[in-house]
CSV table of C-alpha atoms in Angstrom, one decimal:
chain,number,residue,atom,x,y,z
A,13,MET,CA,76.0,84.4,99.6
A,14,ARG,CA,78.1,86.9,98.0
A,15,GLN,CA,78.1,89.1,101.3
A,16,ILE,CA,77.7,86.0,102.9
A,17,ILE,CA,81.9,85.1,101.4
A,18,LYS,CA,82.0,88.7,102.2
A,19,ALA,CA,81.6,88.8,106.2
A,20,ILE,CA,83.8,85.6,106.3
A,21,TYR,CA,86.8,86.8,104.8
A,22,ILE,CA,86.9,90.3,106.9
A,23,CYS,CA,86.4,87.8,109.8
A,24,MET,CA,89.6,85.1,109.2
A,25,THR,CA,91.1,88.9,108.2
A,26,LYS,CA,90.6,89.9,111.6
A,27,PHE,CA,91.8,86.6,113.2
A,28,LEU,CA,95.2,86.3,111.7
A,29,ASN,CA,95.2,89.9,113.0
A,30,LEU,CA,95.5,88.3,115.7
A,31,PHE,CA,98.9,86.9,115.6
A,32,PHE,CA,100.2,90.5,115.2
A,33,SER,CA,98.8,92.5,116.8
A,34,LYS,CA,101.8,93.3,119.3
A,35,LYS,CA,104.4,93.6,116.1
A,36,LYS,CA,105.8,96.9,116.8
A,37,ILE,CA,105.5,99.3,114.2
A,38,LYS,CA,108.6,100.6,112.3
A,39,GLU,CA,109.4,103.8,111.7
A,40,GLN,CA,110.5,103.0,107.8
A,41,GLU,CA,108.4,101.0,106.4
A,42,ILE,CA,105.9,101.8,103.9
A,43,VAL,CA,103.7,100.1,102.3
A,44,ILE,CA,101.9,100.4,98.7
A,45,MET,CA,98.8,98.0,97.6
A,46,MET,CA,98.6,98.4,93.8
A,47,THR,CA,96.0,97.7,91.6
A,48,PHE,CA,96.5,100.1,89.7
A,49,PRO,CA,100.5,100.2,88.7
A,50,GLU,CA,99.9,104.6,86.6
A,51,ASP,CA,97.6,105.7,90.0
A,52,VAL,CA,101.4,104.5,92.5
A,53,LEU,CA,104.1,104.2,91.1
A,54,PRO,CA,104.9,107.2,90.5
A,55,ILE,CA,105.2,107.9,95.2
A,56,ILE,CA,106.8,103.9,94.8
A,57,GLU,CA,110.3,105.4,92.3
A,58,ALA,CA,110.2,109.4,94.0
A,59,LEU,CA,109.9,107.2,97.9
A,60,ASN,CA,113.3,104.7,96.3
A,61,ARG,CA,114.9,107.3,95.2
A,62,LYS,CA,115.2,108.6,98.9
A,63,GLY,CA,117.1,105.9,99.6
A,64,ASP,CA,115.4,106.2,103.5
A,65,TYR,CA,112.6,103.7,103.6
A,66,GLN,CA,111.8,99.8,103.0
A,67,ILE,CA,108.8,99.8,100.6
A,68,THR,CA,106.8,96.8,100.4
A,69,VAL,CA,104.7,96.7,96.8
A,70,ILE,CA,101.8,94.4,97.1
A,71,GLY,CA,100.8,93.4,93.1
A,72,LYS,CA,100.0,90.9,90.5
A,73,GLU,CA,102.6,89.1,89.0
A,74,LYS,CA,102.2,90.7,85.7
A,75,HIS,CA,102.9,94.1,87.5
A,76,LYS,CA,106.3,92.7,89.5
A,77,LYS,CA,108.4,93.8,86.1
A,78,TYR,CA,107.5,97.6,87.6
A,79,THR,CA,108.8,97.9,90.9
A,80,GLN,CA,112.3,94.9,90.0
A,81,HIS,CA,114.4,98.0,89.1
A,82,LEU,CA,114.1,100.2,92.6
A,83,LYS,CA,117.1,99.6,95.0
A,84,HIS,CA,114.0,99.4,98.0
A,85,VAL,CA,112.1,97.5,96.8
A,86,LYS,CA,110.4,94.0,98.3
A,87,TYR,CA,107.8,92.6,95.5
A,88,VAL,CA,105.0,90.6,97.4
A,89,LEU,CA,102.4,88.8,95.1
A,90,ALA,CA,98.3,89.7,95.3
A,91,GLY,CA,95.6,87.2,95.8
A,92,ASN,CA,93.7,85.3,98.8
A,93,LYS,CA,95.9,82.9,99.2
A,94,GLN,CA,98.8,85.7,100.6
A,95,ILE,CA,96.9,87.1,103.0
A,96,TYR,CA,98.9,86.0,106.1
A,97,LYS,CA,102.2,87.9,104.2
A,98,HIS,CA,100.0,90.6,103.7
A,99,LEU,CA,99.1,90.8,107.1
A,100,LYS,CA,102.2,90.8,108.3
A,101,CYS,CA,103.6,93.7,106.4
A,102,LEU,CA,100.7,95.5,106.8
A,103,SER,CA,101.3,95.2,110.7
A,104,SER,CA,104.1,96.6,110.8
A,105,ALA,CA,104.2,99.7,107.9
A,106,LYS,CA,104.2,103.2,109.7
A,107,VAL,CA,101.9,104.2,106.3
A,108,ILE,CA,99.6,101.9,103.6
A,109,ILE,CA,99.2,102.7,100.4
A,110,ILE,CA,95.7,101.8,98.8
A,111,ASP,CA,94.3,102.8,95.3
A,112,THR,CA,91.4,101.2,95.8
A,113,TYR,CA,88.7,99.5,97.2
A,114,TYR,CA,90.0,96.1,99.1
A,115,LEU,CA,88.5,94.3,100.9
A,116,LEU,CA,91.4,93.0,103.3
A,117,MET,CA,90.8,97.1,105.0
A,118,GLY,CA,87.6,95.9,106.4
A,119,GLY,CA,88.8,92.9,108.8
A,120,PHE,CA,92.4,95.0,108.9
A,121,GLN,CA,93.2,95.9,112.5
A,122,LYS,CA,94.9,99.8,112.4
A,123,LYS,CA,97.4,100.0,115.2
A,124,GLN,CA,97.9,103.8,116.1
A,125,GLY,CA,100.2,105.9,114.5
A,126,GLN,CA,99.4,104.0,111.6
A,127,THR,CA,98.4,105.9,108.7
A,128,ILE,CA,96.2,104.9,105.1
A,129,ILE,CA,96.1,107.1,102.7
A,130,GLN,CA,93.7,107.0,99.0
A,131,THR,CA,95.0,107.5,96.4
A,132,TRP,CA,91.7,106.4,94.4
A,133,HIS,CA,92.4,105.5,90.3
A,134,ALA,CA,90.0,108.2,89.2
A,135,THR,CA,90.4,111.8,88.3
A,136,GLY,CA,86.7,112.0,89.1
A,137,ALA,CA,83.4,110.2,88.7
A,138,LEU,CA,80.7,111.2,86.7
A,139,LYS,CA,79.3,107.9,87.7
A,140,ASN,CA,78.2,106.2,90.2
A,141,PHE,CA,80.3,104.6,93.0
A,142,GLY,CA,80.5,103.2,96.9
A,143,LEU,CA,77.9,103.6,98.8
A,144,THR,CA,75.7,106.0,95.8
A,145,ASP,CA,76.1,103.4,93.1
A,146,HIS,CA,72.3,102.0,93.3
A,147,GLN,CA,73.8,98.4,93.1
A,148,VAL,CA,73.9,98.8,96.8
A,149,ASP,CA,71.1,98.0,98.6
A,150,LEU,CA,71.0,101.0,101.2
A,151,ASN,CA,67.8,99.0,103.2
A,152,ASN,CA,70.8,96.1,104.3
A,153,LYS,CA,72.3,97.9,106.7
A,154,LYS,CA,74.5,94.8,107.3
A,155,ILE,CA,76.2,95.4,103.5
A,156,VAL,CA,75.7,99.5,104.2
A,157,ALA,CA,77.7,98.2,107.2
A,158,GLN,CA,80.7,95.4,105.5
A,159,TYR,CA,81.7,99.0,103.2
A,160,GLN,CA,82.1,101.2,105.9
A,161,GLN,CA,84.3,99.3,107.9
A,162,VAL,CA,86.6,99.0,104.7
A,163,TYR,CA,85.7,102.8,104.0
A,164,ASP,CA,86.3,104.1,107.5
A,165,ALA,CA,90.8,102.1,106.8
A,166,THR,CA,91.3,105.6,105.3
A,167,ASP,CA,92.9,108.4,107.1
A,168,LYS,CA,93.4,110.3,103.9
A,169,TYR,CA,91.7,111.2,100.6
A,170,ILE,CA,94.5,112.6,98.3
A,171,VAL,CA,92.3,115.0,95.9
A,172,GLY,CA,92.3,116.8,92.2
A,173,GLY,CA,90.2,119.0,92.8
A,174,GLU,CA,87.1,120.4,94.3
A,175,PRO,CA,84.5,118.3,92.8
A,176,MET,CA,86.3,115.0,93.9
A,177,ILE,CA,85.5,116.1,97.4
A,178,SER,CA,82.3,116.2,97.2
A,179,CYS,CA,82.1,112.6,95.2
A,180,PHE,CA,84.8,110.8,98.2
A,181,LYS,CA,81.9,112.3,100.7
A,182,SER,CA,78.6,110.9,99.6
A,183,SER,CA,80.2,107.8,98.0
A,184,PHE,CA,82.5,106.6,101.2
A,185,GLY,CA,81.2,108.9,104.4
A,186,ALA,CA,83.7,110.6,104.5
A,187,SER,CA,85.0,114.2,105.7
A,188,ASP,CA,86.6,117.0,104.6
A,189,GLU,CA,89.2,117.2,107.5
A,190,GLN,CA,90.2,113.5,105.2
A,191,MET,CA,90.8,115.0,102.4
A,192,LEU,CA,94.5,116.1,100.9
A,193,ARG,CA,94.9,118.9,98.7
A,194,THR,CA,97.6,118.1,97.4
A,195,GLY,CA,96.9,117.1,93.5
A,196,LEU,CA,97.1,113.4,91.5
A,197,PRO,CA,100.6,112.8,91.4
A,198,ARG,CA,100.1,110.4,88.3
A,199,LEU,CA,99.0,114.0,86.6
A,200,VAL,CA,102.1,115.8,87.5
A,201,PRO,CA,103.9,114.7,83.4
A,202,TYR,CA,100.4,116.8,81.8
A,203,ARG,CA,101.6,119.8,84.0
A,204,THR,CA,105.4,119.6,83.5
A,205,VAL,CA,105.4,118.4,79.0
A,206,ASN,CA,104.2,120.6,76.4
A,207,ILE,CA,101.5,119.0,75.7
A,208,THR,CA,100.8,120.8,71.7
A,209,GLN,CA,104.3,120.0,71.3
A,210,ARG,CA,104.5,116.3,71.8
A,211,GLN,CA,101.4,115.7,70.2
A,212,GLN,CA,102.8,116.5,66.7
A,213,GLU,CA,105.6,114.5,67.6
A,214,LEU,CA,103.4,111.6,68.5
A,215,LYS,CA,101.3,111.9,65.4
A,216,GLN,CA,105.3,112.1,63.3
A,217,GLN,CA,106.2,109.3,65.3
A,218,TYR,CA,102.7,107.1,64.4
A,219,GLY,CA,102.7,108.9,60.4
A,220,ILE,CA,98.8,110.0,61.2
A,221,LYS,CA,98.1,113.1,59.6
A,222,GLY,CA,94.8,115.1,60.4
A,223,LYS,CA,92.6,115.0,63.8
A,224,VAL,CA,92.8,112.4,66.4
A,225,ALA,CA,90.1,111.3,67.9
A,226,VAL,CA,90.6,108.6,70.9
A,227,TYR,CA,87.6,107.0,71.8
A,228,VAL,CA,87.5,105.1,75.6
A,229,PRO,CA,84.4,103.9,76.7
A,230,THR,CA,83.7,103.1,81.1
A,231,TYR,CA,83.6,99.4,83.2
A,232,ARG,CA,80.1,98.0,82.4
A,233,GLU,CA,78.4,95.9,84.7
A,234,HIS,CA,78.7,91.8,84.8
A,235,HIS,CA,82.1,92.3,82.4
A,236,GLN,CA,79.7,94.0,79.1
A,237,ALA,CA,81.0,94.8,76.1
A,238,ASN,CA,81.4,98.2,75.5
A,239,ARG,CA,79.7,99.1,72.1
A,240,THR,CA,82.1,99.7,69.0
A,241,ILE,CA,82.6,102.5,67.1
A,242,ASP,CA,82.5,101.2,63.2
A,243,LYS,CA,86.2,103.0,62.6
A,244,GLN,CA,85.5,102.3,59.1
A,245,LYS,CA,82.3,104.7,59.2
A,246,PHE,CA,83.6,107.0,60.8
A,247,GLU,CA,86.8,107.7,59.8
A,248,THR,CA,85.2,107.9,55.9
A,249,ALA,CA,82.5,110.1,57.6
A,250,LEU,CA,85.0,112.2,58.8
A,251,PRO,CA,88.6,111.8,56.0
A,252,ASN,CA,90.4,114.7,58.5
A,253,TYR,CA,90.1,111.9,61.5
A,254,THR,CA,91.6,108.6,62.1
A,255,LEU,CA,89.8,106.9,64.8
A,256,PHE,CA,91.5,104.9,67.9
A,257,SER,CA,89.5,103.0,70.1
A,258,LYS,CA,91.0,101.8,73.8
A,259,LEU,CA,88.5,99.7,75.6
A,260,HIS,CA,89.0,99.4,79.4
A,261,PRO,CA,90.6,96.0,80.1
A,262,SER,CA,88.2,93.6,81.8
A,263,ILE,CA,86.7,93.2,78.3
A,264,ALA,CA,89.7,94.4,75.3
A,265,ILE,CA,89.7,93.0,73.1
A,266,GLU,CA,92.4,91.8,70.4
A,267,GLN,CA,92.1,94.4,68.9
A,268,GLN,CA,94.1,97.3,70.7
A,269,PRO,CA,96.3,99.4,69.7
A,270,SER,CA,100.0,99.1,70.9
A,271,ILE,CA,100.6,102.8,72.1
A,272,ASN,CA,99.6,103.8,76.4
A,273,LEU,CA,96.6,105.0,76.7
A,274,GLN,CA,99.1,108.5,77.8
A,275,SER,CA,99.8,108.7,74.2
A,276,LEU,CA,96.6,108.6,73.2
A,277,MET,CA,94.9,110.8,75.0
A,278,ILE,CA,98.2,113.7,74.8
A,279,MET,CA,97.8,112.7,70.8
A,280,ALA,CA,94.0,113.0,71.1
A,281,ASP,CA,91.8,116.1,69.1
A,282,ILE,CA,89.3,115.3,70.7
A,283,ILE,CA,88.1,113.1,73.5
A,284,ILE,CA,84.9,110.4,72.6
A,285,SER,CA,83.9,109.0,75.8
A,286,ASP,CA,81.1,107.9,77.9
A,287,TYR,CA,81.1,107.8,82.1
A,288,SER,CA,84.4,107.7,82.2
A,289,SER,CA,87.0,109.7,84.8
A,290,LEU,CA,88.4,110.1,81.4
A,291,ALA,CA,86.5,113.0,80.2
A,292,ILE,CA,87.3,114.8,83.3
A,293,GLU,CA,91.0,114.2,82.8
A,294,ALA,CA,90.9,114.8,79.1
A,295,SER,CA,90.3,118.4,80.5
A,296,LEU,CA,94.1,118.3,82.2
A,297,LEU,CA,95.4,117.5,78.7
A,298,ASN,CA,93.2,120.7,77.0
A,299,LYS,CA,91.2,117.9,74.7
A,300,PRO,CA,87.3,118.0,74.9
A,301,THR,CA,85.5,115.6,75.0
A,302,LEU,CA,82.6,113.7,72.9
A,303,PHE,CA,80.2,111.5,74.7
A,304,TYR,CA,78.6,108.8,73.1
A,305,VAL,CA,76.1,107.4,75.7
A,306,TYR,CA,74.1,105.0,73.5
A,307,ASP,CA,72.9,102.9,77.3
A,308,GLU,CA,72.6,105.9,79.1
A,309,GLN,CA,68.7,104.7,80.6
A,310,GLN,CA,69.8,101.5,81.0
A,311,TYR,CA,73.7,102.5,82.9
A,312,GLU,CA,71.2,104.8,85.0
A,313,ALA,CA,69.6,102.0,86.0
A,314,GLU,CA,71.9,99.8,86.8
A,315,ARG,CA,75.3,102.0,87.9
A,316,GLY,CA,73.2,105.7,88.0
A,317,LEU,CA,75.0,109.1,87.4
A,318,ASN,CA,75.9,111.6,89.1
A,319,HIS,CA,74.6,115.5,89.2
A,320,PHE,CA,78.5,116.1,87.6
A,321,TYR,CA,77.4,114.6,84.4
A,322,TYR,CA,73.5,115.7,83.5
A,323,ASP,CA,75.7,119.0,84.4
A,324,ILE,CA,77.0,118.8,81.1
A,325,PRO,CA,74.8,120.0,78.3
A,326,THR,CA,73.4,117.7,75.8
A,327,GLN,CA,75.7,119.1,72.8
A,328,TYR,CA,78.2,117.5,73.8
A,329,LYS,CA,75.8,114.3,74.3
A,330,ALA,CA,75.7,111.2,71.6
A,331,TYR,CA,73.8,108.4,71.1
A,332,ASP,CA,73.8,106.5,68.8
A,333,GLU,CA,77.2,106.2,66.1
A,334,GLY,CA,75.4,108.2,63.5
A,335,GLU,CA,74.3,111.3,65.8
A,336,LEU,CA,77.6,111.2,67.4
A,337,ILE,CA,79.2,111.6,63.1
A,338,GLN,CA,76.7,113.9,63.3
A,339,LYS,CA,77.6,116.2,66.0
A,340,LEU,CA,81.5,116.0,64.8
A,341,LYS,CA,81.1,117.8,61.6
A,342,GLU,CA,79.4,120.0,63.0
A,343,ASN,CA,80.4,121.4,65.1
A,344,ASP,CA,84.0,120.3,65.0
A,345,GLY,CA,86.1,122.9,66.7
A,346,ASP,CA,83.8,123.8,69.2
A,347,PHE,CA,83.4,121.6,72.0
A,348,GLN,CA,84.6,123.7,74.9
A,349,LEU,CA,86.9,122.0,78.0
A,350,LEU,CA,83.7,121.3,80.9
A,351,PHE,CA,85.3,120.2,83.8
A,352,SER,CA,88.4,122.5,84.7
A,353,LYS,CA,87.0,122.9,88.5
A,354,TRP,CA,88.0,119.2,88.6
A,355,HIS,CA,92.1,119.9,88.7
A,356,GLU,CA,92.2,123.3,90.7
A,357,TYR,CA,94.7,121.2,92.8
A,358,ASN,CA,97.2,119.5,90.3
A,359,GLU,CA,99.9,121.2,89.8
A,360,THR,CA,103.5,120.0,88.9
A,361,GLN,CA,104.7,120.4,92.7
A,362,SER,CA,101.6,117.6,93.3
A,363,LEU,CA,103.6,114.1,94.0
A,364,THR,CA,106.7,116.4,96.3
A,365,GLN,CA,104.3,117.7,97.8
A,366,VAL,CA,102.5,113.5,98.5
A,367,ILE,CA,106.0,112.3,99.6
A,368,GLN,CA,106.0,115.8,101.9
A,369,TYR,CA,102.8,114.1,103.8
A,370,ILE,CA,104.0,110.9,103.6
A,371,GLU,CA,107.3,111.3,105.6
A,372,GLU,CA,105.5,113.6,108.0
A,373,MET,CA,102.8,110.8,108.7
A,374,VAL,CA,106.6,108.7,109.1
A,375,LYS,CA,107.8,111.0,112.0
A,376,ALA,CA,104.3,111.4,113.4
């Protein structure tokens, strides 16, 4: 039933496109589809500072606050009820920037001269996604074609390192020519801030002495809850540590820390994760990761884990809370960084390079 609904949605999108088929592209118009503000806001703000572009952001009501102060940005609410408005904006845009999988792209009729750039919402990948996701029935040609319609709309992918390129190729059927080896704009602050100094400032601000462990598990299918780590038990066994847990937004509970994720990552001495790309992001901050993978077999069966995950040495993996605590006790300070190759292109000039490419496409 779900696939039928998606097929109907794509057909409806194609039909509504007909109303804008003769609408001309306007060189100064840029549309940004925003589900993950942290990934695209640096680009939005940089383009706004240029003052040369009419920028339309399509996003949720709760994210509108991020662009209200920007002079050259118009905000259009996301949602299926607004699809006509979305297509109207998209039809005349010279450059379109997306940050995740949008079914709308499967029916959008891109015009010659338009460029769609995918920022994606993850630094890297340890789990399968796209056509490598075990939930996709590759024997069902209609389903595969439906997904491929969406993927084929993208012209360019922004990447931080060669490993992510291999992920995009296997998951989306992308080619090497589609890769923008600029690095991710969102990660520029990590390259420009003195991380050690900022870590100490944050610890002082929040009155924390000793070390900090931050638990950041990934999304579970069907909104299943992440297994929590018992804070009292953890801190009793490891008295030199303060534990923060930042669960995935889709299943987040009320007891979430108010400190934003970026600050928690900087403040951390060690990251505890599972199959999340945040483990890869942490390596850019020189933060080692310990993997709490209590449901590894189940996750492999349902979603799938890639070879980058299986390349992680077993001493970095714990399968229950007791083992997790014991590994920290025995190896504290000995964990090494594992993902430096993912950050080959993440530099201080990454945002500048992305903006330069966008401007080249505007003029093309």
